[in-house]
Short mmCIF file of C-alpha atoms in Angstrom, two decimals:
data_model
loop_
_atom_site.label_atom_id
_atom_site.label_comp_id
_atom_site.label_asym_id
_atom_site.label_seq_id
_atom_site.Cartn_x
_atom_site.Cartn_y
_atom_site.Cartn_z
CA UNK V 1 0.43 0.32 0.51
CA UNK V 2 0.89 4.08 0.03
CA UNK V 3 1.08 6.84 -0.77
CA UNK V 4 -1.14 8.15 2.30
CA UNK V 5 -2.19 11.25 2.58
CA UNK V 6 -4.73 11.74 5.46
CA UNK V 7 -3.37 12.89 8.95
CA UNK V 8 -5.85 13.90 11.59
CA UNK V 9 -5.31 16.53 13.73
CA UNK V 10 -7.57 15.43 16.62
CA UNK V 11 -5.66 12.29 17.78
CA UNK V 12 -1.92 11.75 18.32
CA UNK V 13 0.36 9.47 15.88
CA UNK V 14 0.20 6.01 16.35
CA UNK V 15 -3.30 3.00 16.85
CA UNK V 16 -6.06 5.21 17.67
CA UNK V 17 -8.39 2.32 17.32
CA UNK V 18 -8.97 -1.48 17.78
CA UNK V 19 -11.85 -3.86 17.44
CA UNK V 20 -10.33 -7.59 17.85
CA UNK V 21 -13.35 -8.75 16.91
CA UNK V 22 -13.79 -7.17 13.61
CA UNK V 23 -9.98 -6.55 12.59
CA UNK V 24 -8.33 -9.43 10.31
CA UNK V 25 -5.69 -10.64 12.88
CA UNK V 26 -2.67 -9.49 10.54
CA UNK V 27 -0.16 -7.32 9.44
CA UNK V 28 -0.69 -3.55 8.13
CA UNK V 29 2.33 -2.52 5.44
CA UNK V 30 2.72 1.21 4.52
CA UNK V 31 4.00 4.49 2.98
CA UNK V 32 3.36 8.55 3.55
CA UNK V 33 3.25 10.69 -0.57
CA UNK V 34 6.69 11.57 0.07
CA UNK V 35 8.57 9.49 2.81
CA UNK V 36 11.54 7.31 2.91
CA UNK V 37 10.28 4.48 4.31
CA UNK V 38 7.67 1.68 4.24
CA UNK V 39 6.12 0.04 7.76
CA UNK V 40 4.59 -2.96 9.00
CA UNK V 41 2.62 -2.35 12.08
CA UNK V 42 0.35 -5.69 14.21
CA UNK V 43 -3.10 -4.91 15.28
CA UNK V 44 -1.61 -2.99 18.11
CA UNK V 45 0.16 -0.38 16.51
CA UNK V 46 3.28 -1.41 17.04
CA UNK V 47 6.07 -2.01 14.14
CA UNK V 48 7.14 -5.00 13.68
CA UNK V 49 9.05 -4.32 10.68
CA UNK V 50 10.38 -0.53 7.82
CA UNK V 51 12.40 -1.17 5.09
CA UNK V 52 14.25 2.11 4.69
CA UNK V 53 15.70 4.14 0.67
CA UNK V 54 16.67 7.30 0.19
CA UNK V 55 15.28 7.51 -2.99
CA UNK V 56 11.71 7.34 -0.99
CA UNK V 57 8.96 4.66 -1.06
CA UNK V 58 5.06 6.12 -1.69
CA UNK V 59 3.72 3.05 -2.41
CA UNK V 60 5.22 -0.99 -1.76
CA UNK V 61 3.73 -4.60 -2.25
CA UNK V 62 4.47 -7.19 -0.38
CA UNK V 63 6.57 -9.98 -2.32
CA UNK V 64 5.84 -13.76 -1.23
CA UNK V 65 9.46 -13.95 -0.76
CA UNK V 66 9.29 -11.27 2.04
CA UNK V 67 10.80 -8.79 -0.47
CA UNK V 68 9.45 -5.75 -1.05
CA UNK V 69 8.40 -4.06 -4.80
CA UNK V 70 8.30 -0.48 -4.37
CA UNK V 71 8.03 2.49 -6.62
CA UNK V 72 9.96 5.40 -5.79
CA UNK V 73 9.95 9.63 -5.35
CA UNK V 74 8.80 10.93 -8.77
CA UNK V 75 11.94 12.16 -11.74
CA UNK V 76 12.61 16.07 -10.57
CA UNK V 77 14.12 16.89 -13.78
CA UNK V 78 12.26 15.05 -16.85
CA UNK V 79 9.64 18.66 -17.19
CA UNK V 80 6.69 16.61 -19.13
CA UNK V 81 5.80 14.21 -15.78
CA UNK V 82 6.84 17.03 -14.39
CA UNK V 83 3.87 17.01 -10.61
CA UNK V 84 2.00 14.64 -12.57
CA UNK V 85 0.53 12.32 -9.80
CA UNK V 86 1.70 9.20 -9.37
CA UNK V 87 5.12 9.52 -11.70
CA UNK V 88 8.49 8.15 -10.06
CA UNK V 89 11.58 7.23 -10.54
CA UNK V 90 12.81 3.66 -11.07
CA UNK V 91 11.14 0.57 -9.36
CA UNK V 92 13.18 -0.69 -6.35
CA UNK V 93 13.13 -4.30 -4.90
CA UNK V 94 14.72 -4.57 -1.18
CA UNK V 95 14.95 -7.74 1.48
CA UNK V 96 14.54 -7.55 4.36
CA UNK V 97 17.55 -5.32 5.41
CA UNK V 98 16.47 -3.11 2.84
CA UNK V 99 19.45 -3.57 0.14
CA UNK V 100 18.26 -3.51 -3.21
CA UNK V 101 17.89 -6.96 -5.10
CA UNK V 102 16.84 -5.45 -7.85
CA UNK V 103 16.27 -2.02 -9.41
CA UNK V 104 14.50 -0.81 -12.73
CA UNK V 105 14.58 3.23 -14.30
CA UNK V 106 13.28 5.45 -15.89
CA UNK V 107 11.20 8.09 -15.49
CA UNK V 108 7.95 7.80 -17.71
CA UNK V 109 7.35 4.56 -14.89
CA UNK V 110 3.63 5.75 -12.29
CA UNK V 111 1.99 4.87 -10.53
CA UNK V 112 1.11 0.96 -10.26
CA UNK V 113 2.99 -2.68 -11.35
CA UNK V 114 2.96 -6.19 -9.91
CA UNK V 115 4.71 -8.74 -10.18
CA UNK V 116 4.06 -11.68 -12.08
CA UNK V 117 4.27 -15.34 -12.27
CA UNK V 118 7.01 -16.01 -14.34
CA UNK V 119 8.78 -13.50 -12.60
CA UNK V 120 9.15 -10.72 -14.46
CA UNK V 121 7.07 -7.05 -13.76
CA UNK V 122 4.77 -5.33 -15.46
CA UNK V 123 4.20 -1.91 -14.73
CA UNK V 124 2.50 1.53 -15.70
CA UNK V 125 3.67 4.38 -17.64
CA UNK V 126 3.27 7.14 -19.28
CA UNK V 127 4.54 7.45 -23.39
CA UNK V 128 3.85 10.89 -25.32
CA UNK V 129 0.85 10.64 -27.85
CA UNK V 130 2.02 11.93 -31.46
CA UNK V 131 0.12 15.92 -32.14
CA UNK V 132 -2.50 13.55 -34.42
CA UNK V 133 -3.42 11.24 -31.80
CA UNK V 134 -3.11 14.74 -29.28
CA UNK V 135 -5.81 16.12 -31.19
CA UNK V 136 -8.83 14.34 -31.90
CA UNK V 137 -9.00 13.19 -27.79
CA UNK V 138 -12.01 14.95 -26.49
CA UNK V 139 -12.42 16.65 -23.29
CA UNK V 140 -10.59 18.18 -20.10
CA UNK V 141 -10.30 22.03 -19.36
CA UNK V 142 -8.58 23.39 -22.15
CA UNK V 143 -5.54 26.27 -21.38
CA UNK V 144 -3.33 28.45 -23.13
CA UNK V 145 0.07 25.62 -21.89
CA UNK V 146 -1.60 22.88 -22.55
CA UNK V 147 1.15 20.55 -24.61
CA UNK V 148 0.30 19.92 -28.21
CA UNK V 149 1.41 16.54 -27.90
CA UNK V 150 -0.41 14.85 -24.55
CA UNK V 151 0.69 11.52 -22.35
CA UNK V 152 -0.89 7.89 -22.56
CA UNK V 153 -1.39 4.55 -21.30
CA UNK V 154 1.22 2.12 -21.58
CA UNK V 155 1.50 -1.75 -19.34
CA UNK V 156 5.21 -2.89 -20.28
CA UNK V 157 6.63 -6.47 -19.00
CA UNK V 158 10.43 -6.60 -17.93
CA UNK V 159 12.57 -9.00 -17.03
CA UNK V 160 14.32 -9.65 -14.67
CA UNK V 161 17.71 -8.05 -16.63
CA UNK V 162 16.22 -4.98 -17.09
CA UNK V 163 14.48 -5.81 -20.92
CA UNK V 164 11.49 -5.08 -22.24
CA UNK V 165 9.59 -8.42 -23.48
CA UNK V 166 5.82 -6.93 -23.83
CA UNK V 167 4.77 -3.54 -24.75
CA UNK V 168 0.89 -2.51 -24.53
CA UNK V 169 -0.68 0.50 -25.85
CA UNK V 170 -3.59 1.14 -23.97
CA UNK V 171 -4.75 4.46 -26.46
CA UNK V 172 -4.20 2.99 -29.19
CA UNK V 173 -7.58 0.81 -28.25
CA UNK V 174 -9.18 4.14 -26.86
CA UNK V 175 -12.86 5.76 -28.75
CA UNK V 176 -12.20 9.40 -28.99
CA UNK V 177 -16.24 9.68 -29.21
CA UNK V 178 -16.61 7.27 -25.93
CA UNK V 179 -12.98 7.29 -23.73
CA UNK V 180 -13.54 11.54 -23.20
CA UNK V 181 -11.75 13.08 -20.45
CA UNK V 182 -13.82 14.94 -17.68
CA UNK V 183 -14.26 17.81 -17.95
CA UNK V 184 -12.14 18.48 -14.41
CA UNK V 185 -8.96 17.36 -15.45
CA UNK V 186 -6.15 18.27 -17.14
CA UNK V 187 -4.87 18.31 -20.98
CA UNK V 188 -1.93 16.94 -19.77
CA UNK V 189 -3.04 13.47 -20.02
CA UNK V 190 -5.49 11.25 -21.68
CA UNK V 191 -6.44 8.43 -19.41
CA UNK V 192 -4.23 8.62 -16.28
CA UNK V 193 -4.85 4.76 -15.88
CA UNK V 194 -4.38 4.26 -11.82
CA UNK V 195 -3.96 0.69 -10.60
CA UNK V 196 -2.81 -1.88 -12.41
CA UNK V 197 -4.15 -5.60 -10.92
CA UNK V 198 -3.24 -8.94 -12.11
CA UNK V 199 -6.43 -10.67 -13.04
CA UNK V 200 -6.58 -14.63 -11.61
CA UNK V 201 -6.04 -15.35 -15.61
CA UNK V 202 -3.25 -13.28 -16.23
CA UNK V 203 -4.87 -10.14 -17.88
CA UNK V 204 -5.16 -7.28 -16.50
CA UNK V 205 -8.03 -5.76 -14.31
CA UNK V 206 -6.81 -1.01 -14.86
CA UNK V 207 -8.47 1.54 -13.70
CA UNK V 208 -8.27 5.34 -15.15
CA UNK V 209 -9.21 8.48 -13.56
CA UNK V 210 -9.32 11.01 -16.02
CA UNK V 211 -11.90 8.95 -17.95
CA UNK V 212 -13.32 7.72 -15.26
CA UNK V 213 -13.73 3.67 -16.77
CA UNK V 214 -12.49 0.04 -15.02
CA UNK V 215 -11.29 -2.46 -18.09
CA UNK V 216 -9.64 -5.54 -17.69
CA UNK V 217 -6.96 -6.05 -21.27
CA UNK V 218 -6.56 -9.48 -22.22
CA UNK V 219 -2.17 -10.02 -22.33
CA UNK V 220 -3.05 -12.23 -25.52
CA UNK V 221 -3.92 -9.33 -27.32
CA UNK V 222 -3.86 -5.72 -25.41
CA UNK V 223 -7.72 -5.32 -26.07
CA UNK V 224 -10.45 -4.35 -23.97
CA UNK V 225 -12.23 -7.36 -23.25
CA UNK V 226 -14.89 -5.54 -20.84
CA UNK V 227 -14.77 -2.01 -20.08
CA UNK V 228 -16.96 -0.38 -17.29
CA UNK V 229 -17.26 3.62 -15.52
CA UNK V 230 -19.14 7.18 -16.89
CA UNK V 231 -21.70 8.19 -15.69
CA UNK V 232 -21.71 5.03 -12.67
CA UNK V 233 -18.07 5.43 -11.40
CA UNK V 234 -15.85 8.49 -10.89
CA UNK V 235 -12.31 9.93 -10.74
CA UNK V 236 -12.11 5.68 -9.30
CA UNK V 237 -9.16 3.96 -7.94
CA UNK V 238 -7.90 0.55 -7.48
CA UNK V 239 -11.01 -1.45 -8.60
CA UNK V 240 -10.67 -5.61 -6.66
CA UNK V 241 -11.73 -8.63 -8.31
CA UNK V 242 -13.51 -10.88 -5.90
CA UNK V 243 -13.95 -14.30 -5.27
CA UNK V 244 -16.96 -14.90 -6.96
CA UNK V 245 -15.87 -12.84 -10.03
CA UNK V 246 -17.14 -9.84 -9.67
CA UNK V 247 -15.56 -5.92 -9.35
#
């Protein structure tokens, strides 16, 4: 978990409430927006473990082997993604002692990622679209300094050696008439994907904030198998697959 920004001004830092009969008996992993560590606590709020990284840990998952797969702070010197929510300089895997055992750098990384059963890693990245596509994208709140080329989303599959073995260009599967940017949003991005979940069959469940849409993308073809959202959800995050097959 990560990107936490809420802070109560009425309570001290630490455990505020615990109802044992209503709480899963386990651990909670969290990181803070802009912080340099991820923390695991028990149900009493006691720190079980903490990972530290000077480049920041703003979002993190615990892997089955006990390592931490994390997204770092934004790249500060890349103008095209400057001030965009969810951007990161790299993905890192850390062992229990905060030693980096794997790292992948790309200033276009953002939001979410997943370790695949084959050991590769899938990740969301921005991609600058050409002017012809950018001009056809509808919606958003236009400004005089809007870029001529807006950003779309891709899913990239990366090997342990950092090689790209697959890349799904999501923007190619969108519809200019249906997939319209919310009028509250700027026109620097088309979709602003903010979640990438791996489904049991290997396909991707993904969320697009700017067009208020969630969908399932085939890993085999890159095409949408299912799409839903506008008029029903707005600026959503993190769709989840339930055991009964609903989302």
